[in-house]
Coordinates of C-alpha atoms in Angstrom, one line a residue:
M562 CA -26.0 2.3 -17.2
S563 CA -25.3 5.7 -18.8
A564 CA -22.1 5.4 -19.3
F565 CA -21.6 3.1 -22.0
E566 CA -25.0 3.9 -23.8
E567 CA -22.9 5.0 -26.6
Y568 CA -21.6 1.0 -26.3
R569 CA -24.6 -0.5 -26.2
F570 CA -23.7 -3.5 -28.4
S571 CA -25.8 -4.5 -31.7
P572 CA -25.0 -8.3 -33.6
A573 CA -25.4 -6.6 -36.9
Q574 CA -22.3 -4.6 -35.7
F575 CA -20.7 -7.9 -35.4
S576 CA -18.7 -9.7 -37.8
G577 CA -18.4 -13.2 -35.9
V578 CA -14.8 -12.6 -37.4
V579 CA -12.8 -11.3 -33.3
R580 CA -8.9 -9.8 -33.3
L581 CA -7.4 -11.1 -30.6
F582 CA -5.4 -9.3 -28.3
P583 CA -4.4 -11.9 -25.3
I584 CA -3.1 -10.6 -21.9
P585 CA -1.0 -11.9 -19.9
N586 CA -3.0 -12.4 -15.9
L587 CA -5.7 -10.2 -17.2
V588 CA -10.1 -11.6 -17.7
M589 CA -11.9 -8.6 -19.0
F590 CA -15.9 -8.7 -18.7
P591 CA -18.1 -7.1 -20.1
N592 CA -19.6 -4.1 -19.0
V593 CA -16.5 -2.7 -17.5
M594 CA -13.6 -0.1 -18.4
Q595 CA -10.3 -1.7 -19.3
P596 CA -7.3 1.2 -19.6
L597 CA -4.3 -0.4 -21.8
R598 CA -0.9 -0.4 -23.2
V599 CA -0.7 -0.7 -26.7
F600 CA 3.1 -1.3 -27.6
E601 CA 3.9 -4.5 -29.6
P602 CA 3.8 -4.0 -33.1
R603 CA 1.6 -6.9 -33.7
Y604 CA -0.6 -5.3 -31.5
C605 CA -0.4 -2.2 -32.9
E606 CA -1.2 -3.2 -36.0
L607 CA -4.7 -5.0 -34.9
L608 CA -5.1 -1.4 -33.6
R609 CA -5.4 0.4 -36.6
D610 CA -7.2 -2.1 -38.5
A611 CA -10.0 -1.6 -34.8
M612 CA -9.6 1.9 -35.7
D613 CA -9.7 2.0 -39.5
G614 CA -13.4 -0.2 -39.1
D615 CA -15.1 -1.5 -36.4
R616 CA -13.2 -0.1 -33.0
F617 CA -13.6 -4.0 -31.9
V618 CA -11.1 -5.8 -29.9
T619 CA -11.0 -8.8 -28.0
L620 CA -10.1 -10.1 -25.4
A621 CA -8.9 -13.5 -24.7
V622 CA -7.5 -15.5 -22.1
L623 CA -3.5 -17.2 -22.2
A624 CA -3.8 -20.6 -21.4
S625 CA -1.7 -22.3 -19.2
G626 CA 2.4 -22.2 -20.3
W627 CA 1.9 -19.7 -23.0
Q628 CA 5.1 -18.1 -21.4
A629 CA 6.7 -20.9 -23.2
D630 CA 4.7 -19.8 -26.7
Y631 CA 4.2 -15.5 -26.0
E632 CA 5.8 -14.6 -29.3
G633 CA 4.3 -16.9 -31.5
R634 CA 0.6 -18.7 -30.6
P635 CA 0.0 -19.6 -27.4
R636 CA -2.8 -21.4 -26.4
L637 CA -6.4 -19.6 -25.9
Q638 CA -9.3 -20.3 -23.2
P639 CA -12.2 -21.1 -25.4
F640 CA -14.1 -17.5 -23.8
A641 CA -12.4 -14.5 -24.1
C642 CA -14.3 -10.4 -24.2
L643 CA -15.7 -8.9 -27.0
G644 CA -14.6 -5.4 -26.4
K645 CA -14.4 -1.7 -28.0
V646 CA -12.3 1.1 -27.6
A647 CA -13.8 4.3 -26.3
A648 CA -10.2 6.2 -26.0
C649 CA -7.2 6.1 -28.5
Q650 CA -3.9 8.5 -27.7
E651 CA -0.6 8.2 -29.7
C652 CA 2.4 8.7 -27.6
D653 CA 5.2 10.3 -29.3
D654 CA 7.6 7.1 -29.0
G655 CA 4.4 5.2 -31.4
T656 CA 2.2 3.5 -28.7
H657 CA -0.8 3.6 -27.9
N658 CA -3.1 4.5 -24.6
I659 CA -6.9 3.3 -25.0
L660 CA -9.8 2.4 -23.7
L661 CA -11.4 -0.7 -23.8
V662 CA -15.6 -1.2 -22.9
G663 CA -16.5 -4.7 -23.1
L664 CA -19.3 -5.3 -24.8
R665 CA -20.1 -9.3 -24.2
R666 CA -18.7 -12.3 -23.6
V667 CA -17.7 -14.8 -26.9
H668 CA -16.4 -18.3 -27.2
L669 CA -13.8 -18.7 -29.2
L670 CA -14.7 -21.3 -31.7
K671 CA -11.7 -21.5 -34.8
E672 CA -8.9 -20.2 -35.2
L673 CA -8.4 -18.2 -38.9
P674 CA -4.7 -19.5 -41.2
P675 CA -2.7 -16.3 -39.9
T676 CA -2.3 -13.3 -42.8
K677 CA -1.6 -10.7 -41.0
A678 CA 0.4 -10.3 -37.3
Y679 CA -2.1 -10.4 -35.5
R680 CA -4.4 -13.3 -34.4
E681 CA -8.1 -13.4 -35.5
A682 CA -10.9 -16.1 -34.7
T683 CA -14.2 -17.0 -35.6
A684 CA -16.1 -16.6 -32.4
L685 CA -19.8 -16.5 -30.9
V686 CA -21.3 -13.6 -29.2
C687 CA -22.9 -15.5 -25.7
E688 CA -25.6 -13.8 -24.2
D689 CA -26.3 -13.9 -20.5
V690 CA -29.3 -16.1 -20.2
Y691 CA -31.9 -15.3 -17.3
P692 CA -34.1 -18.1 -15.8
P693 CA -37.6 -18.1 -16.8
N694 CA -40.3 -17.2 -14.3
Q695 CA -37.0 -16.7 -11.3
H696 CA -38.2 -13.3 -10.6
E697 CA -37.8 -13.9 -6.8
R698 CA -34.5 -15.7 -7.1
R699 CA -32.5 -13.1 -9.0
A700 CA -33.8 -10.6 -6.2
E701 CA -32.9 -13.2 -3.6
L702 CA -29.0 -13.7 -5.5
K703 CA -28.9 -10.1 -5.5
R704 CA -29.4 -9.7 -1.2
E705 CA -26.9 -12.7 -1.3
L706 CA -24.2 -11.1 -3.0
Y707 CA -24.6 -7.9 -0.5
G708 CA -24.5 -9.6 2.4
R709 CA -21.5 -11.8 1.1
L710 CA -19.9 -8.9 0.1
S711 CA -20.1 -7.6 3.8
E712 CA -18.8 -10.2 5.1
W713 CA -16.2 -9.0 2.5
L714 CA -14.8 -6.3 3.0
P715 CA -15.4 -5.7 7.3
G716 CA -12.4 -2.7 6.5
L717 CA -13.5 -1.0 3.7
P718 CA -16.6 0.9 4.6
E719 CA -16.9 2.8 2.0
V720 CA -16.5 0.3 -1.2
R721 CA -18.5 -1.3 0.5
E722 CA -20.9 1.3 0.4
Q723 CA -20.7 1.9 -3.0
L724 CA -21.4 -1.4 -3.7
G725 CA -24.2 -1.8 -1.9
Q726 CA -25.9 1.0 -3.9
L727 CA -25.4 -0.6 -6.8
L728 CA -26.5 -4.7 -5.2
H729 CA -29.4 -2.2 -4.6
S730 CA -29.3 -0.2 -7.7
T731 CA -31.9 -1.3 -11.0
V732 CA -28.5 -2.7 -12.5
S733 CA -29.6 -6.2 -13.3
L734 CA -28.1 -9.0 -11.7
G735 CA -25.7 -10.0 -15.3
V736 CA -24.4 -6.9 -14.9
L737 CA -23.3 -6.8 -11.6
T738 CA -21.5 -10.3 -11.7
D739 CA -18.9 -8.9 -14.2
I740 CA -18.7 -5.4 -12.9
L741 CA -18.4 -7.8 -9.0
S742 CA -16.3 -10.7 -11.3
Y743 CA -13.7 -8.0 -12.5
A744 CA -13.5 -6.0 -9.9
L745 CA -12.6 -8.7 -6.9
E746 CA -9.3 -10.2 -6.2
I747 CA -10.2 -13.2 -7.5
D748 CA -7.5 -15.9 -8.6
S749 CA -7.9 -15.8 -12.9
A750 CA -8.6 -19.3 -13.2
E751 CA -11.9 -19.0 -11.1
K752 CA -12.5 -15.4 -13.2
E753 CA -12.0 -17.0 -16.7
V754 CA -14.9 -19.7 -15.2
L755 CA -17.2 -16.8 -14.6
L756 CA -16.3 -15.1 -18.0
S757 CA -17.1 -19.1 -19.9
E758 CA -21.0 -18.6 -17.7
A759 CA -23.5 -17.1 -19.8
N760 CA -26.3 -18.2 -16.8
V761 CA -26.7 -15.7 -14.7
H762 CA -28.0 -17.1 -11.3
R763 CA -25.4 -19.8 -12.5
R764 CA -22.7 -16.9 -12.6
A765 CA -24.1 -15.3 -9.3
E766 CA -24.0 -18.8 -7.6
L767 CA -20.0 -19.5 -8.7
L768 CA -19.3 -16.4 -7.1
L769 CA -21.1 -16.6 -4.4
G770 CA -19.5 -20.0 -3.7
H771 CA -16.3 -17.7 -4.1
L772 CA -16.8 -15.0 -1.8
A773 CA -17.9 -17.9 0.9
A774 CA -15.1 -20.6 0.5
S775 CA -12.4 -17.6 0.9
P776 CA -14.2 -15.4 3.5
D777 CA -10.6 -13.8 4.6
E778 CA -9.4 -12.8 1.0
G779 CA -11.9 -10.2 0.5
H780 CA -9.7 -7.6 2.2
A781 CA -9.2 -5.5 -0.9
V782 CA -10.6 -4.9 -4.3
A783 CA -8.5 -4.4 -7.2
G784 CA -7.9 -1.2 -8.0
F785 CA -10.9 0.7 -10.6
P786 CA -9.8 1.7 -12.9
P787 CA -7.0 -0.4 -12.9
D788 CA -3.4 1.3 -13.9
F789 CA -2.6 0.9 -17.4
S790 CA -1.5 -2.7 -18.2
T791 CA 2.1 -3.4 -18.6
N792 CA 1.7 -6.0 -21.1

């Protein structure tokens, strides 16, 4: 996608250590842009370090029960999204508005001992995996997604048309499933499963399974891009 050319990921850029920015009720995916407001002191420190370095920020997913220890180190889901700050605007009150580009899903391996106000962990980049010699199945999955989405969005012809253009474009199935997983109003727990799946065909099948199981829930698509996060 041309809008992301400047933010192509190179493994040589990645140190293997991620700055963790866990946000309640948000599951970030590669290949999308997410606006965020950064205002907690620990995350303002994280942002300063990122901007002074590689500009990488990793949006982690808080596990259930996080409310009891939000100010501390609540448990995280094992998969997260490595992102890069595309734009950063400092406000008069010291907070920041940023635009984050999702680059790769990462598997969090081990959290590091605390030396800063924010959390860090070692992580492994998970590249998309395509089953070999299954080009026809890949095309079939795209067609199935279009058919299922047409049923899911009967009252939104403009959105359906835009999604149809996306589905019939040269965008890869991996990128497509990430964009749809992010944009569709799907339960956070199911989004976490989609984020954890590096096998593109299985990810598409999981998405199709959700669309088939929830035929009456797909009357809306999350705003793209959404409003600034309040977390």
